[in-house]
Each structure stands twice: as structure tokens, then as C-alpha cells.
Coordinates of C-alpha atoms and ligand atoms in Angstrom, one line a residue:
X1 CA 0.0 0.0 0.0
X2 CA 1.3 3.5 -0.9
X3 CA 2.6 5.4 2.1
X4 CA 2.5 9.2 2.3
X5 CA 4.3 10.8 5.2
X6 CA 3.4 14.3 6.6
X7 CA 5.9 15.8 9.0
X8 CA 4.0 18.3 11.2
X9 CA 0.4 18.0 12.2
X10 CA -0.6 21.7 12.5
X11 CA -3.1 23.4 10.2
X12 CA -1.0 22.7 7.1
X13 CA -0.3 19.0 7.8
X14 CA -3.8 18.4 8.9
X15 CA -5.5 20.1 5.9
X16 CA -3.2 18.3 3.5
X17 CA -4.1 15.0 5.0
X18 CA -7.8 15.9 5.0
X19 CA -7.7 16.9 1.4
X20 CA -5.7 13.8 0.4
X21 CA -8.4 11.6 2.1
X22 CA -11.1 13.5 0.4
X23 CA -9.6 13.3 -3.1
X24 CA -8.2 9.8 -3.1
X25 CA -10.2 6.9 -4.4
X26 CA -7.8 4.1 -3.5
X27 CA -6.5 2.8 -0.2
X28 CA -3.2 4.1 1.0
X29 CA -1.6 4.9 4.3
X30 CA -1.1 8.4 5.5
X31 CA 1.4 8.8 8.4
X32 CA 1.4 12.1 10.3
X33 CA 4.4 12.7 12.5
X34 CA 3.9 15.5 15.1
X35 CA 6.2 16.1 18.0
X36 CA 3.9 17.9 20.3
X37 CA 0.5 17.3 21.9
X38 CA -0.9 19.8 19.4
X39 CA -2.3 17.6 16.6
X40 CA -4.5 19.6 14.2
X41 CA -4.0 22.8 16.2
X42 CA -0.3 23.5 15.8
X43 CA 1.2 26.6 17.4
X44 CA -1.4 29.1 16.4
X45 CA -4.6 27.3 17.3
X46 CA -3.6 25.9 20.6
X47 CA -3.2 29.1 22.6
X48 CA -3.1 29.2 26.4
X49 CA -5.8 31.9 26.6
X50 CA -9.4 32.5 25.3
X51 CA -8.3 36.1 24.9
X52 CA -5.9 35.2 22.0
X53 CA -8.0 36.0 19.0
X54 CA -7.8 35.2 15.3
X55 CA -6.3 38.2 13.5
X56 CA -8.5 37.6 10.5
X57 CA -12.3 37.9 10.6
X58 CA -14.3 34.6 10.8
X59 CA -15.7 35.0 7.3
X60 CA -12.2 34.6 5.9
X61 CA -11.1 31.6 8.0
X62 CA -12.6 28.6 6.2
X63 CA -10.2 25.7 6.0
X64 CA -11.4 24.9 2.5
X65 CA -10.6 27.2 -0.5
X66 CA -13.7 26.1 -2.4
X67 CA -16.1 26.4 0.6
X68 CA -15.7 29.9 2.1
X69 CA -18.6 29.6 4.5
X70 CA -17.3 26.3 6.0
X71 CA -16.0 27.9 9.3
X72 CA -19.0 30.1 9.7
X73 CA -21.4 27.2 9.2
X74 CA -19.5 25.2 11.8
X75 CA -19.5 28.1 14.3
X76 CA -23.2 28.9 14.0
X77 CA -24.1 25.4 15.0
X78 CA -22.2 25.6 18.3
X79 CA -24.3 26.1 21.5
X80 CA -22.7 29.6 22.2
X81 CA -23.5 30.9 18.7
X82 CA -26.9 29.5 17.8
X83 CA -29.1 32.3 16.7
X84 CA -26.2 34.8 16.2
X85 CA -26.6 37.2 13.3
X86 CA -24.4 35.6 10.6
X87 CA -23.1 38.9 9.3
X88 CA -22.0 39.8 12.8
X89 CA -20.2 36.5 13.1
X90 CA -18.6 36.9 9.6
X91 CA -17.0 40.1 10.7
X92 CA -15.9 39.1 14.2
X93 CA -12.6 38.1 15.5
X94 CA -13.1 34.8 17.3
X95 CA -10.8 33.0 19.8
X96 CA -8.0 30.9 18.2
X97 CA -9.0 28.2 20.7
X98 CA -12.3 27.9 18.9
X99 CA -10.5 27.6 15.6
X100 CA -8.4 24.8 17.0
X101 CA -11.7 22.9 17.9
X102 CA -12.9 23.5 14.3
X103 CA -9.7 21.9 13.0
X104 CA -10.1 18.9 15.3
X105 CA -13.7 18.4 14.2
X106 CA -12.6 18.5 10.5
X107 CA -10.1 15.9 11.4
X108 CA -12.7 13.7 13.1
X109 CA -14.8 13.8 10.0
X110 CA -11.8 13.0 7.8
X111 CA -11.0 9.9 9.9
X112 CA -14.6 8.6 9.4
X113 CA -14.3 9.2 5.6
X114 CA -10.9 7.5 5.5
X115 CA -12.4 4.4 7.1
X116 CA -15.1 4.1 4.4
X117 CA -12.3 4.4 1.7
X118 CA -10.0 1.9 3.5
X119 CA -7.4 4.6 3.9
X120 CA -5.2 3.9 6.9
X121 CA -4.2 6.7 9.2
X122 CA -1.2 6.4 11.4
X123 CA -0.4 9.1 13.9
X124 CA 3.1 9.1 15.3
X125 CA 3.8 11.3 18.3
X126 CA 7.5 11.9 17.8
X127 CA 10.2 14.3 16.5
X128 CA 11.6 13.7 13.1
X129 CA 15.4 14.0 13.7
X130 CA 16.7 13.3 10.3
X131 CA 15.7 12.7 6.7
X132 CA 17.3 10.9 3.7
X133 CA 16.1 10.3 0.2
X134 CA 16.5 7.3 -2.1
X135 CA 15.5 7.1 -5.7
X136 CA 11.9 6.2 -5.0
X137 CA 11.4 6.9 -1.3
X138 CA 12.0 9.2 1.7
X139 CA 13.5 7.8 4.9
X140 CA 12.7 9.5 8.1
X141 CA 14.5 9.0 11.4
X142 CA 12.5 9.4 14.5
X143 CA 13.7 10.4 18.0
X144 CA 13.3 6.8 19.3
X145 CA 15.9 5.9 16.7
X146 CA 13.4 4.0 14.5
X147 CA 13.2 4.7 10.7
X148 CA 10.2 5.1 8.6
X149 CA 10.1 4.7 4.8
X150 CA 7.5 6.6 2.8
X151 CA 6.8 6.9 -0.9
X152 CA 6.1 10.6 -0.7
X153 CA 6.9 13.0 2.1
X154 CA 5.5 16.5 2.8
X155 CA 7.3 18.8 5.2
X156 CA 4.7 20.9 7.0
X157 CA 6.9 21.9 9.9
X158 CA 5.4 25.4 10.2
X159 CA 6.5 27.9 12.9
X160 CA 9.9 27.5 14.6
X161 CA 10.5 29.3 17.9
X162 CA 12.1 32.7 17.6
X163 CA 15.8 33.1 17.4
X164 CA 17.8 34.6 20.3
X165 CA 18.8 38.2 19.5
X166 CA 22.5 38.8 19.3
X167 CA 23.8 40.1 22.6
X168 CA 27.2 39.9 24.3
X169 CA 26.2 37.8 27.3
X170 CA 24.7 34.8 25.4
X171 CA 24.7 32.9 28.8
X172 CA 21.6 34.9 29.7
X173 CA 19.6 32.7 27.3
X174 CA 20.1 29.8 29.8
X175 CA 18.3 31.8 32.5
X176 CA 15.0 30.6 33.9
X177 CA 13.8 34.2 33.5
X178 CA 14.2 34.1 29.7
X179 CA 11.3 32.8 27.6
X180 CA 12.3 32.0 24.1
X181 CA 9.0 30.4 23.3
X182 CA 6.3 33.1 23.8
X183 CA 3.4 30.7 22.9
X184 CA 3.7 28.7 26.1
X185 CA 1.8 29.7 29.2
X186 CA 5.1 29.4 31.2
X187 CA 6.1 32.7 29.7
X188 CA 3.4 34.7 31.5
X189 CA 2.9 32.9 34.8
X190 CA 4.4 33.6 38.3
X191 CA 5.6 37.1 37.2
X192 CA 6.7 39.6 39.8
X193 CA 4.6 42.8 39.3
X194 CA 7.1 44.9 41.3
X195 CA 9.6 44.9 38.4
X196 CA 8.8 45.5 34.7
X197 CA 8.8 42.8 32.1
X198 CA 10.6 43.1 28.8
X199 CA 9.0 41.9 25.6
X200 CA 11.4 41.8 22.6
X201 CA 9.3 42.6 19.5
X202 CA 6.1 44.6 19.2
X203 CA 3.9 42.7 16.8
X204 CA 0.9 40.3 17.2
X205 CA 2.7 38.0 19.7
X206 CA 3.5 41.0 21.9
X207 CA -0.2 41.7 22.0
X208 CA -1.0 38.1 23.0
X209 CA 1.7 38.2 25.6
X210 CA 0.4 41.4 27.1
X211 CA -3.1 40.0 27.4
X212 CA -1.7 36.7 28.8
X213 CA 0.3 38.7 31.5
X214 CA -2.8 40.7 32.4
X215 CA -5.0 37.6 32.6
X216 CA -2.4 36.1 35.0
X217 CA -2.8 39.1 37.3
X218 CA 0.4 41.0 36.3
X219 CA -0.1 44.7 36.9
X220 CA 3.4 46.0 36.6
X221 CA 5.0 47.9 33.7
X222 CA 5.8 46.3 30.4
X223 CA 8.6 47.4 28.0
X224 CA 8.5 46.3 24.4
X225 CA 11.6 46.9 22.2
X226 CA 11.7 46.5 18.5
X227 CA 14.0 48.0 15.7
X228 CA 11.5 50.6 14.7
X229 CA 9.0 50.7 17.6
X230 CA 6.1 51.0 15.1
X231 CA 2.6 51.2 16.5
X232 CA 0.6 48.1 15.9
X233 CA -2.4 49.0 13.8
X234 CA -6.1 48.1 14.3
X235 CA -8.4 46.7 11.7
X236 CA -10.4 49.8 10.7
X237 CA -11.6 48.9 7.2
X238 CA -15.1 50.1 6.7
X239 CA -15.9 47.4 4.2
X240 CA -14.3 49.3 1.3
X241 CA -13.1 46.9 -1.4
X242 CA -10.5 48.9 -3.3
X243 CA -9.8 48.0 -6.9
X244 CA -8.1 51.0 -8.5
X245 CA -4.6 49.9 -7.6
X246 CA -5.1 46.5 -9.3
X247 CA -6.1 48.3 -12.5
X248 CA -2.8 50.0 -12.6
X249 CA -0.6 47.0 -11.7
X250 CA 1.6 45.8 -14.5
X251 CA 3.7 42.7 -14.9
X252 CA 7.3 43.0 -13.8
X253 CA 7.1 46.4 -12.1
X254 CA 10.2 47.3 -10.2
X255 CA 10.1 47.8 -6.4
X256 CA 10.4 51.6 -6.9
X257 CA 7.4 51.7 -9.3
X258 CA 5.4 49.6 -6.9
X259 CA 6.1 51.8 -3.9
X260 CA 5.3 54.9 -5.9
X261 CA 2.0 53.3 -7.1
X262 CA 1.0 52.1 -3.6
X263 CA 1.8 55.6 -2.1
X264 CA -0.3 57.3 -4.7
X265 CA -3.3 55.2 -3.9
X266 CA -2.8 55.5 -0.1
X267 CA -2.8 59.3 -0.6
X268 CA -5.9 59.1 -2.7
X269 CA -8.0 57.1 -0.1
X270 CA -6.7 59.2 2.8
X271 CA -8.0 62.3 0.9
X272 CA -11.5 60.9 1.6
X273 CA -10.8 60.3 5.2
X274 CA -10.3 56.5 4.8
X275 CA -7.7 54.2 6.1
X276 CA -4.9 52.8 3.9
X277 CA -5.9 49.3 4.9
X278 CA -8.1 48.7 1.8
X279 CA -5.2 49.6 -0.5
X280 CA -2.8 47.2 1.3
X281 CA -5.4 44.5 1.3
X282 CA -6.1 44.9 -2.4
X283 CA -2.4 44.0 -3.0
X284 CA -2.7 40.8 -1.1
X285 CA -3.7 38.5 -4.0
X286 CA -0.8 39.8 -6.0
X287 CA 2.0 39.7 -3.4
X288 CA 3.2 36.1 -4.2
X289 CA 3.4 36.9 -7.9
X290 CA 5.1 40.2 -7.3
X291 CA 7.7 38.7 -5.0
X292 CA 8.6 36.1 -7.6
X293 CA 9.3 38.7 -10.2
X294 CA 11.5 40.7 -7.9
X295 CA 15.3 40.5 -8.5
X296 CA 17.6 39.4 -5.7
X297 CA 18.5 43.0 -5.2
X298 CA 14.9 44.1 -5.0
X299 CA 14.1 41.4 -2.4
X300 CA 17.1 42.6 -0.4
X301 CA 15.9 46.1 -0.6
X302 CA 12.4 45.1 0.5
X303 CA 13.9 43.2 3.5
X304 CA 16.1 46.1 4.6
X305 CA 13.8 49.0 4.0
X306 CA 10.2 47.9 3.8
X307 CA 9.8 44.6 5.7
X308 CA 8.9 46.2 9.0
X309 CA 6.5 48.7 7.5
X310 CA 4.8 45.9 5.5
X311 CA 4.5 43.8 8.6
X312 CA 2.7 46.6 10.5
X313 CA 0.4 47.3 7.5
X314 CA -0.5 43.6 7.2
X315 CA -0.6 42.3 10.7
X316 CA -3.4 44.2 12.4
X317 CA -5.4 43.6 15.5
X318 CA -9.1 43.9 16.3
X319 CA -10.1 47.4 17.3
X320 CA -11.0 46.6 20.9
X321 CA -7.6 44.9 21.4
X322 CA -6.0 48.0 20.0
X323 CA -7.9 50.2 22.4
X324 CA -6.7 48.1 25.3
X325 CA -3.1 48.4 24.1
X326 CA -3.5 52.2 23.7
X327 CA -5.0 52.5 27.2
X328 CA -2.0 50.7 28.7
X329 CA 0.3 53.1 27.0
X330 CA -1.7 56.1 28.2
X331 CA -1.7 54.7 31.7
X332 CA 2.1 54.5 31.6
X333 CA 1.9 50.6 31.9
X334 CA 3.3 49.9 28.4
X335 CA 6.4 51.5 26.9
X336 CA 7.1 50.8 23.3
X337 CA 10.7 51.6 22.4
X338 CA 12.5 51.7 19.1
X339 CA 16.0 50.4 19.5
X340 CA 18.4 47.5 19.7
X341 CA 19.2 45.4 22.7
X342 CA 23.0 45.5 23.4
X343 CA 23.3 43.2 26.4
X344 CA 21.3 41.5 29.1
X345 CA 22.9 40.8 32.5
X346 CA 21.2 38.9 35.4
X347 CA 21.9 39.6 39.1
X348 CA 20.3 38.1 42.2
X349 CA 17.5 40.7 42.3
X350 CA 16.8 41.7 38.7
X351 CA 17.9 41.6 35.1
X352 CA 19.6 44.7 33.6
X353 CA 18.9 45.3 29.9
X354 CA 21.2 47.7 28.0
X355 CA 19.7 49.0 24.8
X356 CA 20.2 51.7 22.3
X357 CA 17.2 54.0 22.2
X358 CA 16.8 55.0 18.6
X359 CA 14.5 58.0 19.3
X360 CA 16.7 59.5 22.0
X361 CA 19.9 58.4 20.2
X362 CA 21.5 57.1 23.4
X363 CA 22.2 54.0 25.3
X364 CA 19.9 53.3 28.2
X365 CA 19.3 50.6 30.8
X366 CA 16.2 49.2 32.5
X367 CA 15.9 46.7 35.3
X368 CA 13.3 44.1 34.8
X369 CA 12.2 40.6 36.1
X370 CA 11.9 38.6 32.9
X371 CA 12.4 38.7 29.1
X372 CA 9.9 37.2 26.7
X373 CA 11.0 36.8 23.1
X374 CA 8.2 37.8 20.7
X375 CA 10.3 38.5 17.6
X376 CA 8.3 36.0 15.5
X377 CA 9.0 32.5 14.1
X378 CA 12.6 31.9 12.9
X379 CA 12.8 31.0 9.3
X380 CA 16.6 30.7 8.6
X381 CA 17.3 27.0 9.0
X382 CA 20.9 27.7 9.9
X383 CA 19.7 29.4 13.1
X384 CA 17.6 26.4 14.2
X385 CA 18.8 24.3 17.2
X386 CA 18.8 20.5 16.6
X387 CA 16.5 20.5 13.5
X388 CA 16.5 17.8 10.9
X389 CA 16.0 20.6 8.4
X390 CA 19.5 21.9 9.3
X391 CA 20.9 18.4 8.7
X392 CA 19.2 18.3 5.3
X393 CA 20.8 21.6 4.5
X394 CA 24.3 20.3 5.3
X395 CA 23.6 17.1 3.3
X396 CA 22.4 19.2 0.4
X397 CA 19.1 17.4 0.3
X398 CA 17.6 20.9 0.4
X399 CA 18.8 24.4 0.0
X400 CA 17.5 27.8 1.2
X401 CA 16.4 30.8 -0.9
X402 CA 19.1 33.4 -1.2
X403 CA 17.7 35.4 1.7
X404 CA 17.5 32.4 4.0
X405 CA 13.8 32.8 4.6
X406 CA 12.9 29.2 4.1
X407 CA 13.3 26.2 1.8
X408 CA 13.9 26.5 -1.9
X409 CA 11.1 24.7 -3.7
X410 CA 9.0 24.9 -6.8
X411 CA 6.0 27.1 -5.9
X412 CA 3.7 25.2 -8.4
X413 CA 4.6 21.6 -7.7
X414 CA 5.8 22.2 -4.1
X415 CA 8.8 19.9 -4.8
X416 CA 11.8 20.7 -2.7
X417 CA 15.0 21.4 -4.6
X418 CA 18.3 19.8 -3.7
X419 CA 21.6 21.5 -3.3
X420 CA 22.1 21.4 -7.1
X421 CA 18.7 23.1 -7.6
X422 CA 17.0 19.8 -8.9
X423 CA 13.5 19.1 -7.7
X424 CA 13.1 15.9 -5.7
X425 CA 10.5 13.4 -7.0
X426 CA 9.1 12.5 -3.6
X427 CA 9.8 15.3 -1.2
X428 CA 7.5 18.3 -0.9
X429 CA 7.0 21.3 1.3
X430 CA 4.2 23.8 1.9
X431 CA 3.4 26.5 4.5
X432 CA 5.9 28.9 6.0
X433 CA 8.9 26.9 4.6
X434 CA 7.9 28.6 1.3
X435 CA 8.4 32.1 2.7
X436 CA 11.5 32.8 0.6
X437 CA 9.8 31.6 -2.6
X438 CA 6.4 33.3 -2.1
X439 CA 6.9 35.8 0.8
X440 CA 3.3 35.5 1.9
X441 CA 2.9 31.9 2.8
X442 CA 1.8 31.9 6.5
X443 CA -1.9 32.6 6.9
X444 CA -4.8 30.2 6.5
X445 CA -5.9 31.7 3.2
X446 CA -2.6 30.8 1.6
X447 CA -2.1 27.5 3.4
X448 CA -5.6 26.1 2.6
X449 CA -5.0 26.7 -1.0
X450 CA -1.5 25.0 -0.9
X451 CA -2.9 22.0 0.9
X452 CA -5.6 21.6 -1.7
X453 CA -3.2 21.9 -4.7
X454 CA -0.6 19.6 -3.3
X455 CA -3.2 16.9 -2.4
X456 CA -4.6 17.2 -5.9
X457 CA -1.2 16.2 -7.1
X458 CA -0.5 13.4 -4.6
X459 CA -4.0 11.9 -4.4
X460 CA -4.1 8.2 -4.7
X461 CA -6.2 7.0 -7.6
X462 CA -4.6 3.7 -8.4
X463 CA -3.1 1.0 -6.2
X464 CA 0.6 1.1 -6.5
X465 CA 2.3 -1.1 -3.9
X466 CA 5.7 -0.5 -2.2
X467 CA 7.7 -2.4 0.2
X468 CA 6.7 -2.4 3.9
X469 CA 7.9 0.0 6.6
X470 CA 11.3 -0.9 7.9
X471 CA 11.9 -0.3 11.6
Ligands
LIG501 C1 0.6 32.7 17.4 C2 0.2 32.7 15.9 C3 -1.1 33.1 15.6 C4 -1.6 33.0 14.3 N1 -2.8 33.5 14.0 C5 -3.3 33.4 12.8 C6 -4.6 33.8 12.4 O1 -5.4 34.3 13.3 N2 -5.0 33.7 11.1 C7 -4.2 33.2 10.2 O2 -4.7 33.0 9.0 N3 -3.0 32.8 10.5 C8 -2.5 32.9 11.7 N4 -1.2 32.4 12.0 C9 -0.4 31.9 10.9 C10 -0.2 30.4 11.1 O3 1.1 30.2 10.9 C11 -1.0 29.6 10.2 O4 -2.4 30.0 10.2 C12 -1.0 28.1 10.5 O5 -1.4 27.8 11.8 C13 0.3 27.4 10.3 O6 0.2 26.0 10.4 P1 1.4 25.0 10.1 O7 0.8 23.7 10.3 O8 2.0 25.4 8.9 O9 2.4 25.3 11.3 P2 2.4 25.0 12.9 O10 1.1 25.4 13.5 O11 3.6 25.6 13.4 O12 2.5 23.4 12.9 C14 3.6 22.7 12.6 C15 3.6 21.4 13.4 O13 4.8 20.7 13.0 C16 5.4 20.1 14.1 N5 6.8 19.8 13.8 C17 7.7 20.7 13.4 N6 8.9 20.1 13.3 C18 8.7 18.8 13.5 C19 9.5 17.6 13.5 N7 10.8 17.7 13.2 N8 9.0 16.4 13.9 C20 7.7 16.3 14.2 N9 6.8 17.4 14.2 C21 7.3 18.6 13.9 C22 5.2 21.2 15.2 O14 5.2 20.6 16.5 C23 3.8 21.7 14.9 O15 2.8 20.9 15.6 C24 -0.7 32.5 13.3 C25 0.6 32.1 13.6 C26 1.0 32.1 14.9 C27 2.4 31.7 15.3

């Protein structure tokens, strides 16, 4: 029986498996290997708090590209939501925990369907520690030292924990008061309110972390340091669907022409008292294509000059969350700084952080009780600790894009390219591993589409047999 392996059981791995089950007409075995107790939910949809919300409205969160109402139809049948106005629901920001339940319920249905099609599902709770390829198979090593041979393998490894910022005293990163993984509840519990907390980064995870700290009863001060200290923006689209920019987009525009065009349209909507949000959103469907036409130099320019601005424009929060963040700033509880951390030293009573304050143009120090790293998922494989992806890189089974944002792969077939740039016949990747190739390859609306397209390619419609699993 054909075996398809999926490394990673978050949204991407789950939906690829679900789509494969739905599209296949012949028996095969699907093996999902996930290292954490987060099957189906992954990092994003297994939050420690009800207060952690989806950053996209419910109407845009269907797990199926061809059934946009699927999530809404699931939600409306839940006890808490029966009778709710569907338009209201469509435009609301629901808890990510609820979305995790949605994915689990999709998975339960897929398991039933698999049984009727005699598709075998094997779930392995283990870490993939290494990977090799042969002519017609992929060999996975697991952390119990066993090996698993599959005909096709999909890497859906998703979000890696943030990288440690470069400081002089790297020993600090061994401290119990440093939290490299901001998505675990440990980062916000048992915090001493007498001293401030430092959050590195000021994006969406900073917001989640602040709400997590408050929920745990923390009422001290919070510092957040990021290179530019940009204000996180709220969603304030009034429903405007902007199309003028699209009409003027041409193939192969340079980065300069694009920036000029976007600025022109932002100016034009602002003239009417409207937010620039609709202009940025109208670009969304084109970003992957635009990114692929950029030269190396243009991509480098984007990363050095525009990446942070783009991040702020794209990653917005619900208005009421934004209000709470602003209130904390007004109350002197939250201080957002633009700058760079120079060093972090821990003594018996506190942690001293030295940083360069960009606005004041001087070095400053603050004494705090803990540091939470909210700089976002690491995508450069060379910075990962103990990852099989890093091994694959050194064995030239795979290679990175030139900016080291992910894995080099064909964006149409999802085949991973080896060190010589040749696509593998049986090794694929989707999700955030494709960031270097597509730039936008993180959110549900991109991932559901990738899962659908890859499973269309890999679906099993005849009964090829391969040798049994070797352990
Ligand atoms: C905190 C957060 C909030 C988000 N909120 C939203 C949102 O509201 N809306 C939206 O559209 N997008 C959101 N996103 C984007 C999010 O990345 C995607 O929506 C989606 O959840 C990604 O799923 P994934 O399966 O690709 O990755 P992950 O969820 O990271 O899942 C990957 C899985 O692979 C496992 N894994 C990794 N390596 C190995 C290995 N070697 N062996 C075995 N298992 C392994 C991991 O343990 C994990 O379970 C959010 C992301 C984060 C981090």
C-alpha cells in the first residue's frame, strides 16, 4: 500500500491529510508525525488563553478554499453561537482556541471518511530527527531511533520558535527568566509585578503576551523593544473593497514603481478620510506573484527598507484589542521603544537590559524581572537548534532561498529542490517553509490553497504497492 508521510500536524499538515483523504479513491496509508500534543491545532490554534483572537475575521477563515462559508457554518451550530446574526459573526474576531476545535472536528470527519475508503491513518507522536532520500522513497529518522520509509513525504513543519537576538552575554539565554517560546503559558505565569517585564518585538505576539500577562494578574510595567517601535495598527476597514490599484498594476514592475503606485493610492484614499488598509489588502492577492518577479537586489531592498512597514500594515489587530493596548500606553503601563538590545545581565534581584534607544539616540538601561522573546518565528534554517532541516541543508538534500527565509522549492509543484537546484521526486513542502519563494505563505488563506493543490497532485487513484515499513 502506498505510504504518504506528513511531517507536522498543525493546520497545514492536517488540511493536506484531510484533502488527500477527500480526493483519493484508492486505499493508501497516511502517516502524520507530530512532535507535540498539538495535533491539528499546531502553534497558532492551541493558545493558552481564550483572549488570544484570530487576527482575521471569521468569514475569511474557512479551512477549505472552495467552501468559504465552512468555518461560519460550523461556528453557527455551536451552542454559544446558535441564533447569532451571521453577518456579525462573519466580521468578528473569534478565539483561536475555537478555531483549534474547528480543525479537530474537521479531522474527526476525515477519519470517518478514511475508514469508508479503507485509507489507513497512522499518527506518530515523535520528533523527526533526520531525513534521507533514495530514488523512490524518503527515509525519516525518529527520536526513538526508528526509521520510517514513505513513498512521498510532505514537510509541513510550520512555525519555529524565535531566534535569540545577538547580545554579548549569550549565557543569559540559559536563564529561567528568559522565555524563548512566547506561545507557552510558562512565559506569563508567576511574574513579579514589582519589576517591569521586557518583551522583545512589538507585533501580534506582543499583544497576545500582554493579554496573557494581564490575565495572570500581572499589573506592573511592560517594555517592548523592536527595531522601529512602530505602532501596531487596528483593523479599521469600513468594508471598502478597493480595486483602483489593481487596474494600474503591470507585470514586472520594479520595487520603486510599486512603492510609488501604492503611495499614490494610499494618498488618494486618505484624501477621503479613509484608512490605507483597503489599498494594502487589495495588493494581497498579487503579493506572491510580485515577490517572484523581484530580482535578488529588490528582495534585499524590501527586506532592509520595507519589511517592518509591510509587517505593520499587514498584521493588524481587532479594534477593541488595539484600544486596550493604547490605554495601557496612556496609563504608563506599556512603553514601546524603538531600538536595539545591546546586552542582558542577570543579578540576584533583577535583570539589567542595556539597549540603544533610537529615538533618543543614546544607550539606556532598564531593570526588569523577565524577558519574553516575541520576535516571531525563525525561518533561517541555519539558526535552528537541533533541527533535521538543518541536517538536510548540510547534506544538500535541500537548500535555502538566497535570503534564508525558508526552503527552496517549486511554488507550483511544491517539490523541494536539492543542493544542485534539482526538484526531488518524492519530497515536498508547503506553508511557512515557502516564505523565501512566495513571501506571503503563512496565513490560512494561503495554506488552505496550498494543501488543496498539493493533495490534488498526490491523491491516490490507483493501487501502487511499495515495500513495507522498515523499523
Ligand atoms: C501565534 C500565531 C497566531 C496566528 N494566528 C493566525 C490567524 O489568526 N489567522 C491566520 O490566518 N494565520 C495565523 N497564523 C499563521 C499560522 O502560521 C497559520 O495559520 C498556521 O497555523 C500554520 O500552520 P502550520 O501547520 O504550517 O504550522 P504549525 O502550526 O507551526 O504546525 C507545525 C507542526 O509541526 C510540528 N513539527 C515541526 N517540526 C517537527 C519535527 N521535526 N518532527 C515532528 N513534528 C514537527 C510542530 O510541533 C507543529 O505541531 C498565526 C501564527 C501564529 C504563530
